[in-house]
Short mmCIF file of C-alpha atoms in Angstrom, two decimals:
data_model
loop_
_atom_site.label_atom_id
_atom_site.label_comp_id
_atom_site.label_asym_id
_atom_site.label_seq_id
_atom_site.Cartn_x
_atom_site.Cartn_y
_atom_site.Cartn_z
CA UNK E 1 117.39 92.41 133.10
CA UNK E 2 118.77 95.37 134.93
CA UNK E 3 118.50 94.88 138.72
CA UNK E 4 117.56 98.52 141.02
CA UNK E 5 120.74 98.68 142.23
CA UNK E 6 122.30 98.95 138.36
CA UNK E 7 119.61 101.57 137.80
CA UNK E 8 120.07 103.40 140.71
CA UNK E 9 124.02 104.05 140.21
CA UNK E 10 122.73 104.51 136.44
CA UNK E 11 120.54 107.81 137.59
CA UNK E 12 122.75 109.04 139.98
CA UNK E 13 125.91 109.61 137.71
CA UNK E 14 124.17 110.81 134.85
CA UNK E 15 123.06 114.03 136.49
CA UNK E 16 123.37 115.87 132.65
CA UNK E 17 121.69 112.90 130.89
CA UNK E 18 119.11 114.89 128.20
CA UNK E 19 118.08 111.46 126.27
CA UNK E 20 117.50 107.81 127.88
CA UNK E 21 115.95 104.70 125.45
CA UNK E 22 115.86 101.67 126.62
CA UNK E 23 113.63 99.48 124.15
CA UNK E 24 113.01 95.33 125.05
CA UNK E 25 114.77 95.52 127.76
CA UNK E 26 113.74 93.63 131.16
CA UNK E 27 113.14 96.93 133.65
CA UNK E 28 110.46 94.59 135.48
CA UNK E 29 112.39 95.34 139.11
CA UNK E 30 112.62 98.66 138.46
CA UNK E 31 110.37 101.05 141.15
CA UNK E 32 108.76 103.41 138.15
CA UNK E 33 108.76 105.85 141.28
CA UNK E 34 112.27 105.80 141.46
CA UNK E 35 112.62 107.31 137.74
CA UNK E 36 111.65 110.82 139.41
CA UNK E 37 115.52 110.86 140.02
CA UNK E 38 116.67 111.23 136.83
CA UNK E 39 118.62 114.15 135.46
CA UNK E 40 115.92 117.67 135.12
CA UNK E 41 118.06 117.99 132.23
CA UNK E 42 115.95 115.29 130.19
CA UNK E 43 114.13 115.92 127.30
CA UNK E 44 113.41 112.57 125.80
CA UNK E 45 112.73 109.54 127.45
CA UNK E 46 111.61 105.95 126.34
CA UNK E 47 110.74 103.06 128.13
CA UNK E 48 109.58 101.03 125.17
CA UNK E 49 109.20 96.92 125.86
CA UNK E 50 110.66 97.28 129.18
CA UNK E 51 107.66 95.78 131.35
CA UNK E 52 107.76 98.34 133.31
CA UNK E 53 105.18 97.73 136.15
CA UNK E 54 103.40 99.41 139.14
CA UNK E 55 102.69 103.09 139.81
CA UNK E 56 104.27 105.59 137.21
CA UNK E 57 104.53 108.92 139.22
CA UNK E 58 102.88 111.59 137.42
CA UNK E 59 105.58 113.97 138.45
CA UNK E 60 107.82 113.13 135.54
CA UNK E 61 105.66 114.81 133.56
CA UNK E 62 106.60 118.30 135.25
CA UNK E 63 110.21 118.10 134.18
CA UNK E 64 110.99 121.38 132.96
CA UNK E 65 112.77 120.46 129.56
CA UNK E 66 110.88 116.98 128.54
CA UNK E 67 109.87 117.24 125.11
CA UNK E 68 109.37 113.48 124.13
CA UNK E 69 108.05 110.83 126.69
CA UNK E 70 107.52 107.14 124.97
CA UNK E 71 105.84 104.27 127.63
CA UNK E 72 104.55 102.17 125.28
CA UNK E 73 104.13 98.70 125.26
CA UNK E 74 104.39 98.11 129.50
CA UNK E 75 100.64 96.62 129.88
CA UNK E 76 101.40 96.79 133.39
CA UNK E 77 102.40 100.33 133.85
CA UNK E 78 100.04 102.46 135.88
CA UNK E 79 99.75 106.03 134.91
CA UNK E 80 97.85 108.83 136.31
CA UNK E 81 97.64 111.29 134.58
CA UNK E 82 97.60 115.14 136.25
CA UNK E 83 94.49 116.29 135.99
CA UNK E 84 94.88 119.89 135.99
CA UNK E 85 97.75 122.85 135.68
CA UNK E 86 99.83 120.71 133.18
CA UNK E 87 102.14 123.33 131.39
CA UNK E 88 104.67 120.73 130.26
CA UNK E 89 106.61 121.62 126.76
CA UNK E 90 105.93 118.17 125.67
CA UNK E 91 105.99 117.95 121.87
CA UNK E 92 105.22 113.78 121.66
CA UNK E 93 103.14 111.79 123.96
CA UNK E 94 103.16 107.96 123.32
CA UNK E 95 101.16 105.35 126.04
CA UNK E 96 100.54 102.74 123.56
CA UNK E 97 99.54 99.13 125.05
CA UNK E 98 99.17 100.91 128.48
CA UNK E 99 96.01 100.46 130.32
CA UNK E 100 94.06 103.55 131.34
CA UNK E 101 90.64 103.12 132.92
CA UNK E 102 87.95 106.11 132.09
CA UNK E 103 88.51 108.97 129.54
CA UNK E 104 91.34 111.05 128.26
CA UNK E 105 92.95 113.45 130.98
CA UNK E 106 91.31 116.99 130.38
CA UNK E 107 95.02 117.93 130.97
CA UNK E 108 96.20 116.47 127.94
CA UNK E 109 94.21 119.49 126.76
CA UNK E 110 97.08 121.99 128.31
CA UNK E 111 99.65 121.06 126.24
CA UNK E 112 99.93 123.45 123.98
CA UNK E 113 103.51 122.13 122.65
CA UNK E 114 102.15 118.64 121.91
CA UNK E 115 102.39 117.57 118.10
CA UNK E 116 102.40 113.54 118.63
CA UNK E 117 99.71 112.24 120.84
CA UNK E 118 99.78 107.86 120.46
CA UNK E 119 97.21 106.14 122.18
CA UNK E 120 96.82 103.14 120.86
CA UNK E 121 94.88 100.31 123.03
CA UNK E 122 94.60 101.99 125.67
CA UNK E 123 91.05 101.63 127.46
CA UNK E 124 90.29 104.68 127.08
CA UNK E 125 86.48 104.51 126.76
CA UNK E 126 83.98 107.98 126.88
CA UNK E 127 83.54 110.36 124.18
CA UNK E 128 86.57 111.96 122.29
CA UNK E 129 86.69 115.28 124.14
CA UNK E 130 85.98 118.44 122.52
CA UNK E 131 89.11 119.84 123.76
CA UNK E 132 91.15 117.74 121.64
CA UNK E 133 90.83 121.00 118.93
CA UNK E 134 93.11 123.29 121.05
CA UNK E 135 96.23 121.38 120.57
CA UNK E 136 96.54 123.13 117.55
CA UNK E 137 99.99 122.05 116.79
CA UNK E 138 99.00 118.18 117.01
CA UNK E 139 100.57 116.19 113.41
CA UNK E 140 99.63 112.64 114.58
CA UNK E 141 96.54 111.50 116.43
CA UNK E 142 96.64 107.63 116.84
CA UNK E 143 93.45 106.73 118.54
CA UNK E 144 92.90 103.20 117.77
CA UNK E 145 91.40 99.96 119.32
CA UNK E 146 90.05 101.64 122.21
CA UNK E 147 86.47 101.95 123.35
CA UNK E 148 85.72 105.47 122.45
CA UNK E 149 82.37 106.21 121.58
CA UNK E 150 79.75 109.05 120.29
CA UNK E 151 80.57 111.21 117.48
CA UNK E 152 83.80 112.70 116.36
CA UNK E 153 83.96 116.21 117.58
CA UNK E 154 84.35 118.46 115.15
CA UNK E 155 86.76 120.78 116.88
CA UNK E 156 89.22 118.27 114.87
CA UNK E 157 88.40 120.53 112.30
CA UNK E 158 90.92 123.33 114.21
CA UNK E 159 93.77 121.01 113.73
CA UNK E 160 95.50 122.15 110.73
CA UNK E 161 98.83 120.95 110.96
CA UNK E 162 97.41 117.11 111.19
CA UNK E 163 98.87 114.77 109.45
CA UNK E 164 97.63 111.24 110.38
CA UNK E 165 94.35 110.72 112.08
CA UNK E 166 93.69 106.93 113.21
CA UNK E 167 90.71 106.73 115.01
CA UNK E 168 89.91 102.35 113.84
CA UNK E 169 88.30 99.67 115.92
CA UNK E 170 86.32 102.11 118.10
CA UNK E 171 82.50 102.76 118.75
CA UNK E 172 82.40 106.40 117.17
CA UNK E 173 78.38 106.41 115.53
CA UNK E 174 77.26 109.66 113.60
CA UNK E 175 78.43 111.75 110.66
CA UNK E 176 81.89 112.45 110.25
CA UNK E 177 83.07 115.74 110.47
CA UNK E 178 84.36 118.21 107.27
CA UNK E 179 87.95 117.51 107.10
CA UNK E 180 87.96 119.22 103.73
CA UNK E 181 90.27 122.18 105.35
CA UNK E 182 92.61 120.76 106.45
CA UNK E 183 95.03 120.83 104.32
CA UNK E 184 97.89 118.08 105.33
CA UNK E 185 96.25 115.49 106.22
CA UNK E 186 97.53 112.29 104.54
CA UNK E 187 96.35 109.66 106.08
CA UNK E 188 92.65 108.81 107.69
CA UNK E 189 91.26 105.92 109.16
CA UNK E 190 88.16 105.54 110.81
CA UNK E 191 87.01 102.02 110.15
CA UNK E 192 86.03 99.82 112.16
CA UNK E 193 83.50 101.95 113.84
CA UNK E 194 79.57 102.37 113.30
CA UNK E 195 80.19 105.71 111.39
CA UNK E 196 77.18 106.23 109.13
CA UNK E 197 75.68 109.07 106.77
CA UNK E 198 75.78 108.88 102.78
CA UNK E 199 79.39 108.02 101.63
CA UNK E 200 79.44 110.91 98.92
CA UNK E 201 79.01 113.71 101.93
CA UNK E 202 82.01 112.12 103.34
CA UNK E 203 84.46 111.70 100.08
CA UNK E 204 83.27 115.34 99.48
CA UNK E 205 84.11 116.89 102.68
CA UNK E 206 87.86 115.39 102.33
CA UNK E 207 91.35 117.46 101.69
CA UNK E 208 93.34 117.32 98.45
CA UNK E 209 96.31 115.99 99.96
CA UNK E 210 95.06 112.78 101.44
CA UNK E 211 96.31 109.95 100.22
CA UNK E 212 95.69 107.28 102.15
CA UNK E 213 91.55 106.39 103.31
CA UNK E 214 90.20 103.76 104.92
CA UNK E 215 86.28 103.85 105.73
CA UNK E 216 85.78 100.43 105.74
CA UNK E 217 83.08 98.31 107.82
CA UNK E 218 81.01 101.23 109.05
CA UNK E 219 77.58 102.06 108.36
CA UNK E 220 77.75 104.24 105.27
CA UNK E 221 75.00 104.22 102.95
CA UNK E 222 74.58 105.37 99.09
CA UNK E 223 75.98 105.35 95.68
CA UNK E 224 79.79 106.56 95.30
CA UNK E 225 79.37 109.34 92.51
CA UNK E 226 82.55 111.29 91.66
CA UNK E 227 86.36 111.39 93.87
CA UNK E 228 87.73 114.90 94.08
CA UNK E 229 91.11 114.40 94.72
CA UNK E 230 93.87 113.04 92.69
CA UNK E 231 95.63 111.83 94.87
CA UNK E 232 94.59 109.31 96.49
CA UNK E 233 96.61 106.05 96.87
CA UNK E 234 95.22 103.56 99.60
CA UNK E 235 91.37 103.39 99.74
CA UNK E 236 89.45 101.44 101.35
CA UNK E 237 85.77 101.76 101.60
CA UNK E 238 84.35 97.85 102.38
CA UNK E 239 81.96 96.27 104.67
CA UNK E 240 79.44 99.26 105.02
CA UNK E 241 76.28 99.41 102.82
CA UNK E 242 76.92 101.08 99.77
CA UNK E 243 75.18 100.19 96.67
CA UNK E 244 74.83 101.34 92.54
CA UNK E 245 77.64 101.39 90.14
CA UNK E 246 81.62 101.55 90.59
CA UNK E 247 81.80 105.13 89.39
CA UNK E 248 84.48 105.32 86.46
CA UNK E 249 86.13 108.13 88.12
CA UNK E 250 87.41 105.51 90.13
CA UNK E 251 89.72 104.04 87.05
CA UNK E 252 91.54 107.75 86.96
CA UNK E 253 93.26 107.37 90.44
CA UNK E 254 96.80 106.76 88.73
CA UNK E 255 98.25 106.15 91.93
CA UNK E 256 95.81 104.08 93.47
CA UNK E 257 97.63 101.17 95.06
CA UNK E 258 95.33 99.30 97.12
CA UNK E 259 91.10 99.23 96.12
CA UNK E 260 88.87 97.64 98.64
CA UNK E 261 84.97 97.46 97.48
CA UNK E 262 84.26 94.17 99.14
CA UNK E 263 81.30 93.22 101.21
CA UNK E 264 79.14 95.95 99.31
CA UNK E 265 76.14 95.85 97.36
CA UNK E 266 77.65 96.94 93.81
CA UNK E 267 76.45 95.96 91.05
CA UNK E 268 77.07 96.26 86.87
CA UNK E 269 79.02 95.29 84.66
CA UNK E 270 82.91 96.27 83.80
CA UNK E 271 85.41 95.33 81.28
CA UNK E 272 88.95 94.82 82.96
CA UNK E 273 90.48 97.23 80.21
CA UNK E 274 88.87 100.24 82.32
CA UNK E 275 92.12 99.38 85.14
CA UNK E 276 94.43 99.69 82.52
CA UNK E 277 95.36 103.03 83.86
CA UNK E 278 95.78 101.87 87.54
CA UNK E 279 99.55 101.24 87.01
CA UNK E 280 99.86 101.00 90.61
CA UNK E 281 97.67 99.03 91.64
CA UNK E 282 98.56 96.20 93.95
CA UNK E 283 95.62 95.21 95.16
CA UNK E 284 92.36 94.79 94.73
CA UNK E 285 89.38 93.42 96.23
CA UNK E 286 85.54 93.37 95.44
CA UNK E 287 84.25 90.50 96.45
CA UNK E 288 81.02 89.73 97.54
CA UNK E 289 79.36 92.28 95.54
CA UNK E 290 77.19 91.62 92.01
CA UNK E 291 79.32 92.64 89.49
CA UNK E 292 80.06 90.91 86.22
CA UNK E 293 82.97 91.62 83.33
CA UNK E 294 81.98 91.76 80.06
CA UNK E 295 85.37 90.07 78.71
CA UNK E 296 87.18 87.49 79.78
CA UNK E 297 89.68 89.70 80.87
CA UNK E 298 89.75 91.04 84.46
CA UNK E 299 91.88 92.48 86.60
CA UNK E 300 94.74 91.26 88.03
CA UNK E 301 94.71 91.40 91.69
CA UNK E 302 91.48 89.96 94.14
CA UNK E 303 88.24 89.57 92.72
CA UNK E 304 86.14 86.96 94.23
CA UNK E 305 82.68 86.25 95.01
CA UNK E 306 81.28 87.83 91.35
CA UNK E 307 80.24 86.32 88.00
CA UNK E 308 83.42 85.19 86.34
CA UNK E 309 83.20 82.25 83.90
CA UNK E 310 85.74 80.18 81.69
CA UNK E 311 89.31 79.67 81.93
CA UNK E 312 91.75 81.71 83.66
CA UNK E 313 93.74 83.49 80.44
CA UNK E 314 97.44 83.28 79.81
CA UNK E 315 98.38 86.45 80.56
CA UNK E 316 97.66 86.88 83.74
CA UNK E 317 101.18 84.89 83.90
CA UNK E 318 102.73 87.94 82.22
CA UNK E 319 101.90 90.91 85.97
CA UNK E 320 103.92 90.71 89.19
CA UNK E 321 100.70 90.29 91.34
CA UNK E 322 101.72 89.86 94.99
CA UNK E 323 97.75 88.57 95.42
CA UNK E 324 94.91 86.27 93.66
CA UNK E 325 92.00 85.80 94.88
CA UNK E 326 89.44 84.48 92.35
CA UNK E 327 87.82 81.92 94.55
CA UNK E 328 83.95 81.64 94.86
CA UNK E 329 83.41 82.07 90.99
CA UNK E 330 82.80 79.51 87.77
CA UNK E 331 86.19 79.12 86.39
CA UNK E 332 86.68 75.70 84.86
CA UNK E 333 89.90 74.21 83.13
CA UNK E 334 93.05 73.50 84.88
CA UNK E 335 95.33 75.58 86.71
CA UNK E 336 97.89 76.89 84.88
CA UNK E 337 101.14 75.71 84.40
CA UNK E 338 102.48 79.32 83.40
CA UNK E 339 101.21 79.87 87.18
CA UNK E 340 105.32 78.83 87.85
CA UNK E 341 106.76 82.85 86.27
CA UNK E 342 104.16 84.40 89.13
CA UNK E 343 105.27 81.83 91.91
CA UNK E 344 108.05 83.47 93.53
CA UNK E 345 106.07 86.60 93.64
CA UNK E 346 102.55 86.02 95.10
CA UNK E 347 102.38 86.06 98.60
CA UNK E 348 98.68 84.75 98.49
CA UNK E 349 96.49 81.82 95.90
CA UNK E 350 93.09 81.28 96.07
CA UNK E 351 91.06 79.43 93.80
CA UNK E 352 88.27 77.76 96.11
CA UNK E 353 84.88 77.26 94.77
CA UNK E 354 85.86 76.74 91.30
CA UNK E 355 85.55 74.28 88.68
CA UNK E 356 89.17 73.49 88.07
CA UNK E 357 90.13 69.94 87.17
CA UNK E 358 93.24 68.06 86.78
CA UNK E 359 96.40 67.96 88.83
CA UNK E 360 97.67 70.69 90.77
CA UNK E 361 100.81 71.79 88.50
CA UNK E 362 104.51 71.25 89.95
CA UNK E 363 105.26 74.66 89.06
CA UNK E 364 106.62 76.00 92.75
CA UNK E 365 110.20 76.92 92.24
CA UNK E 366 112.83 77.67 94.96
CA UNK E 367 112.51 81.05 96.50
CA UNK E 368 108.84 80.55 96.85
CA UNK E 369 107.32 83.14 98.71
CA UNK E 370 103.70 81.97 99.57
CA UNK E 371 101.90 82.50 102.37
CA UNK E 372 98.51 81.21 101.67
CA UNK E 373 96.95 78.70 99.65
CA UNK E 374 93.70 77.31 98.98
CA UNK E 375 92.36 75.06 96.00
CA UNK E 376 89.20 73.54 98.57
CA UNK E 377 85.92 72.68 96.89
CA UNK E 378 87.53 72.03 92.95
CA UNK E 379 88.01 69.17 91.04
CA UNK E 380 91.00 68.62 91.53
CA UNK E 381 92.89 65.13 91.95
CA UNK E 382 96.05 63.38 92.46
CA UNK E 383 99.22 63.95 94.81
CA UNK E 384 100.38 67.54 96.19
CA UNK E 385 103.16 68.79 94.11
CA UNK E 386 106.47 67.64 95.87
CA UNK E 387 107.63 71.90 94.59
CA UNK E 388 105.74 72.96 97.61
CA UNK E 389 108.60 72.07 99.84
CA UNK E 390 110.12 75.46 98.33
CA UNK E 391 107.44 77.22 100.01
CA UNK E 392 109.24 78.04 103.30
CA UNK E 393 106.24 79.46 105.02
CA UNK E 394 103.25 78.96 104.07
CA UNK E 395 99.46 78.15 105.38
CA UNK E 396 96.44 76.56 104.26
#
């Protein structure tokens, strides 16, 4: 902990300072008013982890050379925000985990500078303001678990220098806005909201260089026809109410790594040699849906809560799968024993709701890296396998 007095004799002979961090450490006695002394000559300051509390003086914000400000993480911070004739040359802006009551500052607007604007958990509740298009330098939006609600404006089409756009675990309701020109964005998530509209009038309306999407649990409606773009690596599109085939488009996204279809209404039938071009792929989830594999093949990642029948085949021993999730099928035989080359890899085992019988294999090795396990509701029997002790960390 560093007591006022240390902090005062810290301000007052660093009159040239230009860059301050302190991150996890105990500022709790600290006056937040009292940081209005430091040096004019700043232009970055973070007080990450520092619990930080009371009121945080607005009139930092003025100093004439700031360009990066970081509070984050000091829940007990009070900041007001100017709310007019804010001309700061801020270029990043980051209040994460600090509590805000009513909207975004129209202020925010003003800065003109501003390419990083973090917001994460905030409180913030209201609409996303229209304004938010004139910070037309703006790379990173970070939105996330607050309570904004309405639609997304679509003057975040005018943003085309952005980057990342996380907008999750919010109330946003309506269509979503066509992103399709702007041409660096990389990463979007919106899920978590109550988003709705066809899901093809969304993947259409999307740039060629994103590459990572996550639309999941919203309330998106329709078939998935046809991706446009290439290039496309995380996707996640669970949870909402989407229905017909898995399009085979689907099985040319070469660098897809992560596929989540779960929670859906899909149905038909596919043979696991159509992933065989999904090198990538790490994994994959599309359970609780109605589809069905015409071969006992399948791939090699999740896939629960479908139609799969028979034993589980040898050379599934063969990938490096980091998860398994078969549970809720009609897979009989016994687990295994080749499970023991895949071990030390899989971070994740599920096989409840089978039909496997026999005794769990002792095929756990030391370096074990599982997290999660869970063999409920088989037919199993006998002792746990004393090799689980090489499991370090793991949960059932």
């Amino acid at each position: 902990m560093i007591e006022d007095l240390s902090h005062k004799r810290l301000v007052q002979n660093c009159s040239l300072l230009k860059q301050l961090f302190f991150v996890g450490v105990n500022l709790s006695s600290i006056d937040p008013n009292s940081l209005m002394n430091l040096s004019s000559s700043l232009t970055d300051l973070r007080f990450i982890y520092c619990q930080l509390q009371g009121k945080f003086s607005s009139g930092i914000l003025y100093l004439s050379h700031l360009r990066i400000l970081d509070l984050s993480y000091n829940d007990r911070l009070n900041i007001h925000l100017p709310k007019s004739n804010w001309s700061s040359p801020l270029q990043e802006l980051h209040f994460d985990f600090v509590h805000f009551t009513g909207e975004l500052s129209e202020s925010i607007g003003d800065l003109n500078s501003l390419k990083k604007l973090t917001i994460r958990e905030c409180n913030f509740s209201g609409s996303i303001p229209a304004w938010i298009g004139n910070l037309l330098q703006l790379t990173h939006f970070q939105g996330e678990y607050n309570n904004f609600n309405g639609r997304i404006p679509s003057s975040l089409t005018n943003l085309s220098k952005l980057e990342v756009l996380l907008l999750y675990n919010n109330k946003l309701v309506g269509l979503v806005p066509n992103f399709s020109n702007l041409s660096n964005l990389g990463t979007l998530d919106l899920s978590w909201n109550s988003l709705n509209g066809t899901i093809q009038s969304v993947l259409y309306n999307l740039p060629s260089s994103l590459h990572s999407l996550y639309l999941s649990d919203n309330q998106f409606t329709g078939p998935i026809n046809e991706f446009q773009s290439q290039s496309l690596e995380d996707l996640r599109l669970g949870g909402n109410k989407l229905n017909g085939f898995v399009p085979s488009s689907i099985f040319n996204l070469v660098n897809l790594r992560l596929l989540d279809l779960s929670s859906s209404s899909f149905s038909g039938t596919l043979d696991g040699s159509m992933f065989s071009k999904l090198k990538n792929l790490q994994v994959l989830s599309l359970s609780d849906n109605d589809i069905s594999f015409t071969t006992n093949t399948f791939p090699n990642n999740l896939l629960s809560n479908n139609n799969l029948t028979g034993e589980i085949p040898s050379w599934i021993c063969n990938t490096r799968m980091r998860f398994l999730d078969l549970s809720n099928n009609s897979f009989s035989g016994t687990i295994p024993p080749c499970f023991r080359s895949i071990s030390q890899g899989l971070s994740v085992l599920n096989l409840r709701n089978n039909k496997f019988s026999g005794k769990i294999p002792d095929i756990f090795d030391e370096g074990c890296r599982l997290l999660s396990l869970n063999l409920n509701d088989n037919q199993l029997k006998g002792p746990l396998p004393r090799s689980l002790v090489n499991c370090k960390v793991w949960n059932f």
